[in-house]
PDB file of N, CA and C in Angstrom:
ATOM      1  N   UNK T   1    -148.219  67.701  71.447  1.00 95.00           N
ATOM      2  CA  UNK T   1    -147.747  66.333  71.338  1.00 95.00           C
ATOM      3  C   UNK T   1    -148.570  65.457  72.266  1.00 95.00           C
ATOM      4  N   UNK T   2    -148.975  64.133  71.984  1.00 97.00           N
ATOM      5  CA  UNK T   2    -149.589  62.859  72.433  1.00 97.00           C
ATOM      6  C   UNK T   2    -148.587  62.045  72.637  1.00 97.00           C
ATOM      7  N   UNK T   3    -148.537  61.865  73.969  1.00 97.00           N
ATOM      8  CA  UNK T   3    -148.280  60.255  73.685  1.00 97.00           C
ATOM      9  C   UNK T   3    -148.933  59.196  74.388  1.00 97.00           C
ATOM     10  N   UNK T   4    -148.599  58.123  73.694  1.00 97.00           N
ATOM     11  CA  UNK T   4    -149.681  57.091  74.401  1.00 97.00           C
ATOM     12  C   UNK T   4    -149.032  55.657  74.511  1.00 97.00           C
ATOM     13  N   UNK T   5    -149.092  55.116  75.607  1.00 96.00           N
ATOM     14  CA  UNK T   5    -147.841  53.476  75.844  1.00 96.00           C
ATOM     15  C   UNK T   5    -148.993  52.777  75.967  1.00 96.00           C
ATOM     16  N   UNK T   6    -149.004  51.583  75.175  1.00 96.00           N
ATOM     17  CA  UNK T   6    -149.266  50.181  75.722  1.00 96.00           C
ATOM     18  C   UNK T   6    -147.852  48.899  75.721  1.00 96.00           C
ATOM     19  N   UNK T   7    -148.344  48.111  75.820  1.00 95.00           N
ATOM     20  CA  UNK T   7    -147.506  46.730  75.332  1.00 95.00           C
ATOM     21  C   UNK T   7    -147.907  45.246  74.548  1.00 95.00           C
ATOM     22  N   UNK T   8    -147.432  45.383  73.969  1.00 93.00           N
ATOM     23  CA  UNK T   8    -147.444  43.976  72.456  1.00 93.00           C
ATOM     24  C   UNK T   8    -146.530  43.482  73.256  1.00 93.00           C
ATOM     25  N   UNK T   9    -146.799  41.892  73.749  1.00 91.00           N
ATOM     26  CA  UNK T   9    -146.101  41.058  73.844  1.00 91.00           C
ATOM     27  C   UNK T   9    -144.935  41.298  74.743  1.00 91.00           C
ATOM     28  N   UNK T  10    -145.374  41.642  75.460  1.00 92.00           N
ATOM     29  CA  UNK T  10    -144.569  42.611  76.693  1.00 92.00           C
ATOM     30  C   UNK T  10    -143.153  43.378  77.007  1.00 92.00           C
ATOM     31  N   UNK T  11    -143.213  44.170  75.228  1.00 94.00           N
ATOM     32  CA  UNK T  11    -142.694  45.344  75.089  1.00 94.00           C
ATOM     33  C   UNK T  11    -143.322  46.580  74.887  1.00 94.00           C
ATOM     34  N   UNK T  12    -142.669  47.496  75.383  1.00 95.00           N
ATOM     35  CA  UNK T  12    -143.397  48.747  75.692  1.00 95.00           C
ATOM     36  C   UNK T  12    -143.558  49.368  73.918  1.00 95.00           C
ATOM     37  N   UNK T  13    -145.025  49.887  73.566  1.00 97.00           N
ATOM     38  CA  UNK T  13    -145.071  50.429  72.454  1.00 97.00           C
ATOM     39  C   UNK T  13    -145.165  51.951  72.465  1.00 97.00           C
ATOM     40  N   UNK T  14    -144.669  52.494  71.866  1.00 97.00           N
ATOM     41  CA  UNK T  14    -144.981  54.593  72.531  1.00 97.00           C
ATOM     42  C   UNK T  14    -145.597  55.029  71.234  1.00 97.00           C
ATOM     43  N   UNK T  15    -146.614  55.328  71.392  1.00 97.00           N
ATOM     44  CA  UNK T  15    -147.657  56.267  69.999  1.00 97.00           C
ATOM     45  C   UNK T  15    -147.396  57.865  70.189  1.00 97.00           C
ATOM     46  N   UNK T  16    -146.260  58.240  69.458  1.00 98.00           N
ATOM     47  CA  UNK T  16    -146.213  59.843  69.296  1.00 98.00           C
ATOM     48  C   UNK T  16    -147.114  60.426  68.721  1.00 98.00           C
ATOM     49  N   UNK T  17    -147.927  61.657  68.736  1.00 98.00           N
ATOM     50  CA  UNK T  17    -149.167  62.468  67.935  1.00 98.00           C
ATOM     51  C   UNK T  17    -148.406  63.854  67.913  1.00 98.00           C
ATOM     52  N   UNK T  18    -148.419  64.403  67.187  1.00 97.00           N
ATOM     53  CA  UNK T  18    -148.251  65.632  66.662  1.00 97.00           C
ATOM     54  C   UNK T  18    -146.658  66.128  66.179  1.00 97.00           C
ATOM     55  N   UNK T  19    -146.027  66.930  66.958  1.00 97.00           N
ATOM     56  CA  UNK T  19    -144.634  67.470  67.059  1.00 97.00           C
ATOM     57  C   UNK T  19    -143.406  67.238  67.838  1.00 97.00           C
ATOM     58  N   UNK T  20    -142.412  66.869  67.950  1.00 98.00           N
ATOM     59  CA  UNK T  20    -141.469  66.931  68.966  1.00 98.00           C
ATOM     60  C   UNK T  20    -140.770  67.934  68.181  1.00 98.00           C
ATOM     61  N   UNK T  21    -140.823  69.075  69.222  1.00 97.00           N
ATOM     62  CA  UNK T  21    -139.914  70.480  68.946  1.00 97.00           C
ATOM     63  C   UNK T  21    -138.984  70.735  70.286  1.00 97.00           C
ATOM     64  N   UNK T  22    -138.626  71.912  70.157  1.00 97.00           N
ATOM     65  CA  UNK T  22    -137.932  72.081  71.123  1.00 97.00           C
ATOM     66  C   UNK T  22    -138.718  72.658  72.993  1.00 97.00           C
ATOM     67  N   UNK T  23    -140.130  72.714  72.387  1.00 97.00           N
ATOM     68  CA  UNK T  23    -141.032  72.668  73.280  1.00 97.00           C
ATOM     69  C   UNK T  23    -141.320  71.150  73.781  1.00 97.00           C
ATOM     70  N   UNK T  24    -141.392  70.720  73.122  1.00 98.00           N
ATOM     71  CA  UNK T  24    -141.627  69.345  73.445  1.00 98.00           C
ATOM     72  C   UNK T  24    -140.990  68.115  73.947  1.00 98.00           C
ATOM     73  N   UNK T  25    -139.939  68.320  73.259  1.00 97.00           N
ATOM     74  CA  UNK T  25    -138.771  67.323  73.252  1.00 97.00           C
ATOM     75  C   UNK T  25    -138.733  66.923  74.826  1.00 97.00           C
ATOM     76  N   UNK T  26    -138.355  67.938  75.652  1.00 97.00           N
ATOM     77  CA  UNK T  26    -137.896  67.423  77.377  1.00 97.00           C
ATOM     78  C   UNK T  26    -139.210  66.701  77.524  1.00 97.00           C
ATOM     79  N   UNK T  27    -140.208  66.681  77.415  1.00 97.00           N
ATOM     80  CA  UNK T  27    -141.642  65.984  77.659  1.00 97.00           C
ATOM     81  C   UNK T  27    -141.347  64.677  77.013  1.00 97.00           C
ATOM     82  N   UNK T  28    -140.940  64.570  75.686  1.00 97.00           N
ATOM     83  CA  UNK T  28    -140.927  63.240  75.247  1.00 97.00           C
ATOM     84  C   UNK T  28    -139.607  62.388  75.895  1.00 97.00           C
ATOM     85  N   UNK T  29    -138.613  63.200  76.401  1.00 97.00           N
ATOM     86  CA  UNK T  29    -137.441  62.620  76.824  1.00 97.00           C
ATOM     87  C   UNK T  29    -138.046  62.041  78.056  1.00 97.00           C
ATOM     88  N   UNK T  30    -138.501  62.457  79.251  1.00 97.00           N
ATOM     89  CA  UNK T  30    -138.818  62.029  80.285  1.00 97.00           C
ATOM     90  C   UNK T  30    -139.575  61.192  80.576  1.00 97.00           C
ATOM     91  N   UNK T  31    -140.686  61.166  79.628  1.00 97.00           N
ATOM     92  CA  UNK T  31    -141.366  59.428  79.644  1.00 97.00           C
ATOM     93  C   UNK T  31    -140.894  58.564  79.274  1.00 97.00           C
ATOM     94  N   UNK T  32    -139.738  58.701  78.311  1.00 97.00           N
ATOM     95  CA  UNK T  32    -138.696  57.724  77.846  1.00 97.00           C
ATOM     96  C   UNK T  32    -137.958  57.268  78.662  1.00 97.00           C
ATOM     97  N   UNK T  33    -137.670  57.956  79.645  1.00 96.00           N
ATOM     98  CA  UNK T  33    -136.896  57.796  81.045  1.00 96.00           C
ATOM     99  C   UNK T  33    -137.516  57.434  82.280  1.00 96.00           C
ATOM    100  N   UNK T  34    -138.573  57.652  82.289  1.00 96.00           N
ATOM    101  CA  UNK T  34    -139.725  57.035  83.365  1.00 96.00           C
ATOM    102  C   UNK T  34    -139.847  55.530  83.197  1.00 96.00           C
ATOM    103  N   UNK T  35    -139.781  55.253  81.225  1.00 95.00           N
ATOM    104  CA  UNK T  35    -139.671  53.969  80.643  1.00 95.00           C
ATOM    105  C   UNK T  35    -138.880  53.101  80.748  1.00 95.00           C
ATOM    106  N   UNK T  36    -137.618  53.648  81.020  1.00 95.00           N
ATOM    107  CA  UNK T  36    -136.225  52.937  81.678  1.00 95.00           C
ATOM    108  C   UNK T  36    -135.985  52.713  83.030  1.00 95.00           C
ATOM    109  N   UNK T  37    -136.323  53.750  83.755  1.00 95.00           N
ATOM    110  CA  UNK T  37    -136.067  53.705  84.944  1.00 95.00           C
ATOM    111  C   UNK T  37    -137.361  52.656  85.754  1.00 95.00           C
ATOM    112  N   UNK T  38    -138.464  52.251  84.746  1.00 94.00           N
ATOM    113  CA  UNK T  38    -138.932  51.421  85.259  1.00 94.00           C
ATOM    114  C   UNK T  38    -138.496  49.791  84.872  1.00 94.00           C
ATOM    115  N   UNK T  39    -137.048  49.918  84.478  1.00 93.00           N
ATOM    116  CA  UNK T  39    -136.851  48.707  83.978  1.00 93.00           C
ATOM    117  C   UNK T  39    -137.398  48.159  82.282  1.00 93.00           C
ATOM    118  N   UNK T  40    -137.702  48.939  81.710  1.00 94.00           N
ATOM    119  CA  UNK T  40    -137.544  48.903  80.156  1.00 94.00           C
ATOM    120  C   UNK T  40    -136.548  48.781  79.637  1.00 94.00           C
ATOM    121  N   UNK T  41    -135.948  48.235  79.077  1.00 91.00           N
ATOM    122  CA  UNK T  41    -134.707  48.095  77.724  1.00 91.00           C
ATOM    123  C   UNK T  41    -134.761  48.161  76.466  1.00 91.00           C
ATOM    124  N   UNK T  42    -136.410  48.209  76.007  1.00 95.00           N
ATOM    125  CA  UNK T  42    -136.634  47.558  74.512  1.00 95.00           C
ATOM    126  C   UNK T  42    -137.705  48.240  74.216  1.00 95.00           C
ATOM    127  N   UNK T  43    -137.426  49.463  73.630  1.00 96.00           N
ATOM    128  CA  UNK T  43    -138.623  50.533  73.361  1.00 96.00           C
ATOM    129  C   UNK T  43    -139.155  50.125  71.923  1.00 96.00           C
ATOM    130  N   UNK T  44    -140.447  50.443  71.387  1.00 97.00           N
ATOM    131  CA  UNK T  44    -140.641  50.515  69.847  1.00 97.00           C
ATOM    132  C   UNK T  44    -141.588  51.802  70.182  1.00 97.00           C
ATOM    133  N   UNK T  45    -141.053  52.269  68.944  1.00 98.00           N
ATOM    134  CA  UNK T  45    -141.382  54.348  68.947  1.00 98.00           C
ATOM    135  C   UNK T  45    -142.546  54.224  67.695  1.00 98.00           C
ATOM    136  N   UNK T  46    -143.616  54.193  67.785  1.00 97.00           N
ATOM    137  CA  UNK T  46    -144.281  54.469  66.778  1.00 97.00           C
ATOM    138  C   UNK T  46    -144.196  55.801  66.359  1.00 97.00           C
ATOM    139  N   UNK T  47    -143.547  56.296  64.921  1.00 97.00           N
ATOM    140  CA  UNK T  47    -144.109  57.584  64.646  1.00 97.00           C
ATOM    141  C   UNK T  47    -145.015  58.078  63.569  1.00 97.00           C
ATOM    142  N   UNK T  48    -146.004  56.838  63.372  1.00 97.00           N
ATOM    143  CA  UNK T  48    -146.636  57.577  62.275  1.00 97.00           C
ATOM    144  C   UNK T  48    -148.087  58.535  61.963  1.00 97.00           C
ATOM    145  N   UNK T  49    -148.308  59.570  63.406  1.00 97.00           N
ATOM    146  CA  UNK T  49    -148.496  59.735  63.840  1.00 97.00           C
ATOM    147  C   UNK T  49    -147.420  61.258  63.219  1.00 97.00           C
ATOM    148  N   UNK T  50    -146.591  60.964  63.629  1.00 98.00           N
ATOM    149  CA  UNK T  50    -145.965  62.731  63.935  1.00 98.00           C
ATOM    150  C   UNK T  50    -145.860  62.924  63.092  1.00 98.00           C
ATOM    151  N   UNK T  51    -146.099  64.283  62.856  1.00 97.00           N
ATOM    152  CA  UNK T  51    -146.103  65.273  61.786  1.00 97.00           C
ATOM    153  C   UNK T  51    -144.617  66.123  61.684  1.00 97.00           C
ATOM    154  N   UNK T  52    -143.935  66.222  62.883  1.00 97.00           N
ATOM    155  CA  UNK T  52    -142.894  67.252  62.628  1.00 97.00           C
ATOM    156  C   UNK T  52    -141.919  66.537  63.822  1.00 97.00           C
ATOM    157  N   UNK T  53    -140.341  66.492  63.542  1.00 97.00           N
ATOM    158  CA  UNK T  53    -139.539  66.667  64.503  1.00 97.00           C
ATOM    159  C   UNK T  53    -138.404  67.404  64.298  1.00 97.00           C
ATOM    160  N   UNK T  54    -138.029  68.585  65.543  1.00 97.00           N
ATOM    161  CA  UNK T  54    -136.822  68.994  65.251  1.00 97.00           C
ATOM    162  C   UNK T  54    -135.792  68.796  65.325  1.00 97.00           C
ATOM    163  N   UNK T  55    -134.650  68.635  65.487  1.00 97.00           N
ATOM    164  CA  UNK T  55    -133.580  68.721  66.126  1.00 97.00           C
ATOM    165  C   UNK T  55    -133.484  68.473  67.249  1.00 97.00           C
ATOM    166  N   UNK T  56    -134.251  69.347  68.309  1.00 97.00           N
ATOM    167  CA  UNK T  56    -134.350  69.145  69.421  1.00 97.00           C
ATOM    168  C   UNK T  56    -134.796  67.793  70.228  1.00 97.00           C
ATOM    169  N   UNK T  57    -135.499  67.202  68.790  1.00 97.00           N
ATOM    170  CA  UNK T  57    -136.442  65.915  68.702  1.00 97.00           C
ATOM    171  C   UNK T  57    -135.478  64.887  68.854  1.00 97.00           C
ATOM    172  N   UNK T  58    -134.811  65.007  68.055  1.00 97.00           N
ATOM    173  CA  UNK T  58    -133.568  64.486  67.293  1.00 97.00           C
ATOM    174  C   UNK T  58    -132.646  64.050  68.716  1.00 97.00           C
ATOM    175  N   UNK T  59    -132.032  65.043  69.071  1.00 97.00           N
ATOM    176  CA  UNK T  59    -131.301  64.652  70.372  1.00 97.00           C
ATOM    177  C   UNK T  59    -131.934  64.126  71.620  1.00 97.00           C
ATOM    178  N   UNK T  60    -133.459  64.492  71.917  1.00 97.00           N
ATOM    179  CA  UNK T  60    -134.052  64.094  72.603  1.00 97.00           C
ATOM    180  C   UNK T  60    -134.075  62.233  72.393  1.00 97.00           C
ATOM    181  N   UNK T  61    -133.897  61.625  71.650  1.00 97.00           N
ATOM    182  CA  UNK T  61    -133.932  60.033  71.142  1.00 97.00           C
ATOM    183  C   UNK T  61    -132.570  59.760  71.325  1.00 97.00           C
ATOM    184  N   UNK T  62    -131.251  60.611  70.676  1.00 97.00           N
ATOM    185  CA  UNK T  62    -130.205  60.365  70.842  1.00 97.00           C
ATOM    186  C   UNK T  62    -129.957  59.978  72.322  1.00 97.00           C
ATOM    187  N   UNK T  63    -129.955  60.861  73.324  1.00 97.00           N
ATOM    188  CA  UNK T  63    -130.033  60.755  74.738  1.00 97.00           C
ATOM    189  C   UNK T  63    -131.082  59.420  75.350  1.00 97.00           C
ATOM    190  N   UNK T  64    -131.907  59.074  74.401  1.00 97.00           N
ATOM    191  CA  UNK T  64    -132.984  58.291  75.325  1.00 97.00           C
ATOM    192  C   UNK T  64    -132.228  56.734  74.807  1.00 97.00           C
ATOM    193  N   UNK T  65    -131.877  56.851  73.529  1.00 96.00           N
ATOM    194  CA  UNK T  65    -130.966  55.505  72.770  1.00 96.00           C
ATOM    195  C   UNK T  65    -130.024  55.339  73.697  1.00 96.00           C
ATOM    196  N   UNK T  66    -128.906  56.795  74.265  1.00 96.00           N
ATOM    197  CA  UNK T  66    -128.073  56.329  75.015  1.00 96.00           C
ATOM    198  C   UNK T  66    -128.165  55.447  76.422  1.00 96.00           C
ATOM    199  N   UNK T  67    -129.100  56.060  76.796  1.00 95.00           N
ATOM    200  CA  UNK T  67    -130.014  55.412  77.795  1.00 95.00           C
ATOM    201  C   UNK T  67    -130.104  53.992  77.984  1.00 95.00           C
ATOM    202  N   UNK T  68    -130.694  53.730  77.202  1.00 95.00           N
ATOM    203  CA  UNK T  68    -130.982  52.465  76.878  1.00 95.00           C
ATOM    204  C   UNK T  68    -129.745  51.169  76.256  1.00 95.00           C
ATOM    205  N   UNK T  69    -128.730  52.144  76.027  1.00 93.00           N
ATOM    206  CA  UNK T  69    -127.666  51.555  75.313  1.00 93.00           C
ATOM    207  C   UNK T  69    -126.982  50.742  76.614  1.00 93.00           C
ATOM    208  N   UNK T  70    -126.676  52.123  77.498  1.00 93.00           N
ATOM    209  CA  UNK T  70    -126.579  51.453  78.634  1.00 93.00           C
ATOM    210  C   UNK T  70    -126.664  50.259  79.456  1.00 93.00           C
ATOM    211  N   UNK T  71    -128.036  50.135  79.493  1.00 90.00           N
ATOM    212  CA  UNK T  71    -128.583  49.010  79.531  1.00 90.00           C
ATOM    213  C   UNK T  71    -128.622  47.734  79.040  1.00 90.00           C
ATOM    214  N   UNK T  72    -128.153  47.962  77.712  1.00 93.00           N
ATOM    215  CA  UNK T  72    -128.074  46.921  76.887  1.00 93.00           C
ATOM    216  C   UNK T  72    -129.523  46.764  76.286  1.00 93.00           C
ATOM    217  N   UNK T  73    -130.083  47.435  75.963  1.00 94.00           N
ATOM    218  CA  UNK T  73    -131.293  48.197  75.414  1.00 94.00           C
ATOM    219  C   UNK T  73    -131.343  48.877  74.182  1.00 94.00           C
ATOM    220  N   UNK T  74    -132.290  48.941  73.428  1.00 93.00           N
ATOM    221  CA  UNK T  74    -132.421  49.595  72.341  1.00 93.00           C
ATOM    222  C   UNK T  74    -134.032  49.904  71.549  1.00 93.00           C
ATOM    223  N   UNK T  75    -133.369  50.931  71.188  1.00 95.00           N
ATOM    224  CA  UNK T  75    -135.251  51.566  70.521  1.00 95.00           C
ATOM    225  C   UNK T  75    -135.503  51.270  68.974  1.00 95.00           C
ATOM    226  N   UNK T  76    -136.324  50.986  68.638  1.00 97.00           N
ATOM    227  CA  UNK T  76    -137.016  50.728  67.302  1.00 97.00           C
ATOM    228  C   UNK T  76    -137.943  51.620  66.544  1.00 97.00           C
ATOM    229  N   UNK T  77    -137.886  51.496  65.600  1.00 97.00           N
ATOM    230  CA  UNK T  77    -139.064  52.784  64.996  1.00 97.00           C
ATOM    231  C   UNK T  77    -139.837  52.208  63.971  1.00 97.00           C
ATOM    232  N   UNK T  78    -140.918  52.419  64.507  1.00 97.00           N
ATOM    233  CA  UNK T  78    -141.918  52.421  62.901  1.00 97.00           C
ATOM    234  C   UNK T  78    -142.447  53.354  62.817  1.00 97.00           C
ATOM    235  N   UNK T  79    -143.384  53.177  61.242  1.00 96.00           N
ATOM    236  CA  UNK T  79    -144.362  54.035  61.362  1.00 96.00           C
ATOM    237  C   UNK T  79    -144.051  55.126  60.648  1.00 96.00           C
ATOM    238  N   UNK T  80    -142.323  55.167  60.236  1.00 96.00           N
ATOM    239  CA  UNK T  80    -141.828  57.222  60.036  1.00 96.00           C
ATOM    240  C   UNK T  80    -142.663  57.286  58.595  1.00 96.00           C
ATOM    241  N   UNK T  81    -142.832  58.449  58.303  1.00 95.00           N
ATOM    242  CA  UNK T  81    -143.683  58.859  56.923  1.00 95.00           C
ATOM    243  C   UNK T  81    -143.811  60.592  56.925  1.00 95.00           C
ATOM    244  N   UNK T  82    -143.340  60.850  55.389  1.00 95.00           N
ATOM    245  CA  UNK T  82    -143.808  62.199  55.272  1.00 95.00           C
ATOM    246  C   UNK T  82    -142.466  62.979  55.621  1.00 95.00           C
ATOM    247  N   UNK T  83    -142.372  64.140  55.807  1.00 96.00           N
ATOM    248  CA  UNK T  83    -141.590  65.152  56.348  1.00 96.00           C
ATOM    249  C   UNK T  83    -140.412  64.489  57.980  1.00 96.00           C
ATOM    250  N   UNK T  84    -141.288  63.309  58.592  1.00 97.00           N
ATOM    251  CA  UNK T  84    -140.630  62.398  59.409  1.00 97.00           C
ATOM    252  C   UNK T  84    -139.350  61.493  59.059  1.00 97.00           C
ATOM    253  N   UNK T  85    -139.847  60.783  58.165  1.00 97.00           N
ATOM    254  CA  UNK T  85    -139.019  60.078  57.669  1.00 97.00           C
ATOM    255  C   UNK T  85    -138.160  60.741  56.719  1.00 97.00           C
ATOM    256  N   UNK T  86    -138.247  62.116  56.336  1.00 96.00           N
ATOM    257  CA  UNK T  86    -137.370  62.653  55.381  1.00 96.00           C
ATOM    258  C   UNK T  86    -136.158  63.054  56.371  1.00 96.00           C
ATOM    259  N   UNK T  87    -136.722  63.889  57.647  1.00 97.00           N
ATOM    260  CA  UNK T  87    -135.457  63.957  58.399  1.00 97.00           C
ATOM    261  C   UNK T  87    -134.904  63.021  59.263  1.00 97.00           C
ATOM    262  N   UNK T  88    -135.388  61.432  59.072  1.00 97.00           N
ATOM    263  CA  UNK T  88    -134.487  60.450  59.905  1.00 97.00           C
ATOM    264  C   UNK T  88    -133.601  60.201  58.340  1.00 97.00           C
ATOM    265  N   UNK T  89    -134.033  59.961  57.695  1.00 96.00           N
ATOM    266  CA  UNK T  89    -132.814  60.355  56.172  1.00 96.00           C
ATOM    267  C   UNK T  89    -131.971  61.204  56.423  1.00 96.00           C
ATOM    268  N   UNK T  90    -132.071  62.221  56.299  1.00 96.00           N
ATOM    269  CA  UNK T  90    -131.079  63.125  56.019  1.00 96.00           C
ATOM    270  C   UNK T  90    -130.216  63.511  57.002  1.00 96.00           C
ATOM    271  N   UNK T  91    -130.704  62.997  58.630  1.00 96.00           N
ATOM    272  CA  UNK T  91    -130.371  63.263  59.547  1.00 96.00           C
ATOM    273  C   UNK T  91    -128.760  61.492  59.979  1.00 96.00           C
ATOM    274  N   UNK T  92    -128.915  61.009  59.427  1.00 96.00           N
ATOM    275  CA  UNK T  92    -128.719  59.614  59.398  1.00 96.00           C
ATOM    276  C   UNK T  92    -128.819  58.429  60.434  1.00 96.00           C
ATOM    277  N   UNK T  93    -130.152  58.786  60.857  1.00 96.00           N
ATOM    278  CA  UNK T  93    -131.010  58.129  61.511  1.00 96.00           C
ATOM    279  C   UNK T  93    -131.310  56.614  61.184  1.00 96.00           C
ATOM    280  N   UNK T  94    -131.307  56.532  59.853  1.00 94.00           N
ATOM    281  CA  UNK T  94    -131.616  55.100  59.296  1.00 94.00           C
ATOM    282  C   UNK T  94    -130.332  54.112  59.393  1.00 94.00           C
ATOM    283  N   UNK T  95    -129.137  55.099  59.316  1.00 95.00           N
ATOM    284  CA  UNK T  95    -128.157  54.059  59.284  1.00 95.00           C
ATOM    285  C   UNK T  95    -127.672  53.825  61.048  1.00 95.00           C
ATOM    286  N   UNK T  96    -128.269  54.728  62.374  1.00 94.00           N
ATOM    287  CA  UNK T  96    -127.859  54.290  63.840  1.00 94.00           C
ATOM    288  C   UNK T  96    -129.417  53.668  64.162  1.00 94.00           C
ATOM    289  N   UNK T  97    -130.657  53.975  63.840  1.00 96.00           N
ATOM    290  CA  UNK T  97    -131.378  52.811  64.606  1.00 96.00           C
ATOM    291  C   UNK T  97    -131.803  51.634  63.558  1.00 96.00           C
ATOM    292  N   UNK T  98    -132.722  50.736  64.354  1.00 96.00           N
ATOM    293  CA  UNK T  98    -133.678  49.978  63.312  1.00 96.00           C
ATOM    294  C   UNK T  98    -135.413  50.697  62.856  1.00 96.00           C
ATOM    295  N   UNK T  99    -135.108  50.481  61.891  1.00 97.00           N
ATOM    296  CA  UNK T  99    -136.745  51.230  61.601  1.00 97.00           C
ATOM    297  C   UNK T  99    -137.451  50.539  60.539  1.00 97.00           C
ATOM    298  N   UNK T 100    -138.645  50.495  61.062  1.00 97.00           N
ATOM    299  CA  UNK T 100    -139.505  49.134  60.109  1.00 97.00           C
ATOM    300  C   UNK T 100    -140.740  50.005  59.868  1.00 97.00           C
ATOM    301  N   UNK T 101    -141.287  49.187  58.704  1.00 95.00           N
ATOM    302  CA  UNK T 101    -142.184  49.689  58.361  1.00 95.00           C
ATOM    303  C   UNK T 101    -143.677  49.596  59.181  1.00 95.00           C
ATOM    304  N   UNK T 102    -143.606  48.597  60.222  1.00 94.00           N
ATOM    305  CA  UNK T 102    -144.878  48.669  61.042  1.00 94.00           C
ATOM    306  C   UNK T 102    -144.434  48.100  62.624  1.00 94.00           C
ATOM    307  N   UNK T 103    -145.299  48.541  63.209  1.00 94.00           N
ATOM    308  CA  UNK T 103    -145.221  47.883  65.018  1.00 94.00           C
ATOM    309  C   UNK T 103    -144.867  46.317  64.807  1.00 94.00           C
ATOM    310  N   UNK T 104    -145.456  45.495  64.056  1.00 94.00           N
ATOM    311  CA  UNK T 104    -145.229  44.133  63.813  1.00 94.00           C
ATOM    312  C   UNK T 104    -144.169  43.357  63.406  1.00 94.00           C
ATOM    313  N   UNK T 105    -143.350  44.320  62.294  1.00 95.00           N
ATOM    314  CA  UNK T 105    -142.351  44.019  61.788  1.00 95.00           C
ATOM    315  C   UNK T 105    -141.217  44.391  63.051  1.00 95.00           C
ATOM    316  N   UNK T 106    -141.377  45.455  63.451  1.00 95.00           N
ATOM    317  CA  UNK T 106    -140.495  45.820  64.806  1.00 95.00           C
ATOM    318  C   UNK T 106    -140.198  44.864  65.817  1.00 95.00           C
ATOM    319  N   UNK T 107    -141.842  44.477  66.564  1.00 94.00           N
ATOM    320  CA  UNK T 107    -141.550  43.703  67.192  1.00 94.00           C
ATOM    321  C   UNK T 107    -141.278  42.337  66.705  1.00 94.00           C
ATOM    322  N   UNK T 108    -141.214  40.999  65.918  1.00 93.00           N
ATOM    323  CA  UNK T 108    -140.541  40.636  65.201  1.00 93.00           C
ATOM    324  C   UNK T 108    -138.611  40.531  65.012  1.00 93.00           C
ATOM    325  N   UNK T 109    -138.228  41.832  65.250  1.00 91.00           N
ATOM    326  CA  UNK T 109    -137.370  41.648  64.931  1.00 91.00           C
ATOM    327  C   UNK T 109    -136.070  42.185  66.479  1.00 91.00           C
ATOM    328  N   UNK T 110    -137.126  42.212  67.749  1.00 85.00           N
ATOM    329  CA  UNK T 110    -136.588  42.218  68.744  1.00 85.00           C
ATOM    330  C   UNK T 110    -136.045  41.046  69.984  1.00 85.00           C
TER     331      UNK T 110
END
């Protein structure tokens, strides 16, 4: 797994590359949390880019949303495609976050 932060308009953008498994997941959780704890509230998750997430993936966002919920914060997604976006479907992912079809439309709508 990759990841990579910049900022659009001075929200934090996160570029996932490869997998969030259950190898991975605590890695992606903790920069998410490095992301908050530096005073972030307003994540946009690019994933189009990842090829696979598990479960483990899955809760790893759940926990980082809560996070942020906290706060009065919230995460965004673009980008999902492929085998990605089949399990934010089925998982019912589409109906607890926002998810757009690009970084632009995301930010836009924050």
């Amino acid at each position: 797994m990759e990841i990579n932060f910049r900022k659009e308009k001075n929200i934090p953008v996160v570029s996932v590359k490869g997998r969030i498994d259950a190898v991975t997941a605590p890695e992606f959780e903790k920069n998410m949390s490095d992301l908050i704890s530096k005073g972030e509230n307003n994540l946009i998750i690019n994933f189009a880019d990842l090829e696979y997430i598990s479960s483990a993936g899955l809760r790893s966002i759940l926990a980082t949303a809560k996070k942020l919920k906290a706060g009065g914060g919230k995460m965004l997604f673009a980008g999902l495609q492929g085998p990605v976006e089949e399990v934010f479907k089925i998982s019912g992912f589409y109906s607890i976050f926002s998810i757009f079809d690009s970084e632009a439309t995301a930010l836009n709508n924050l």
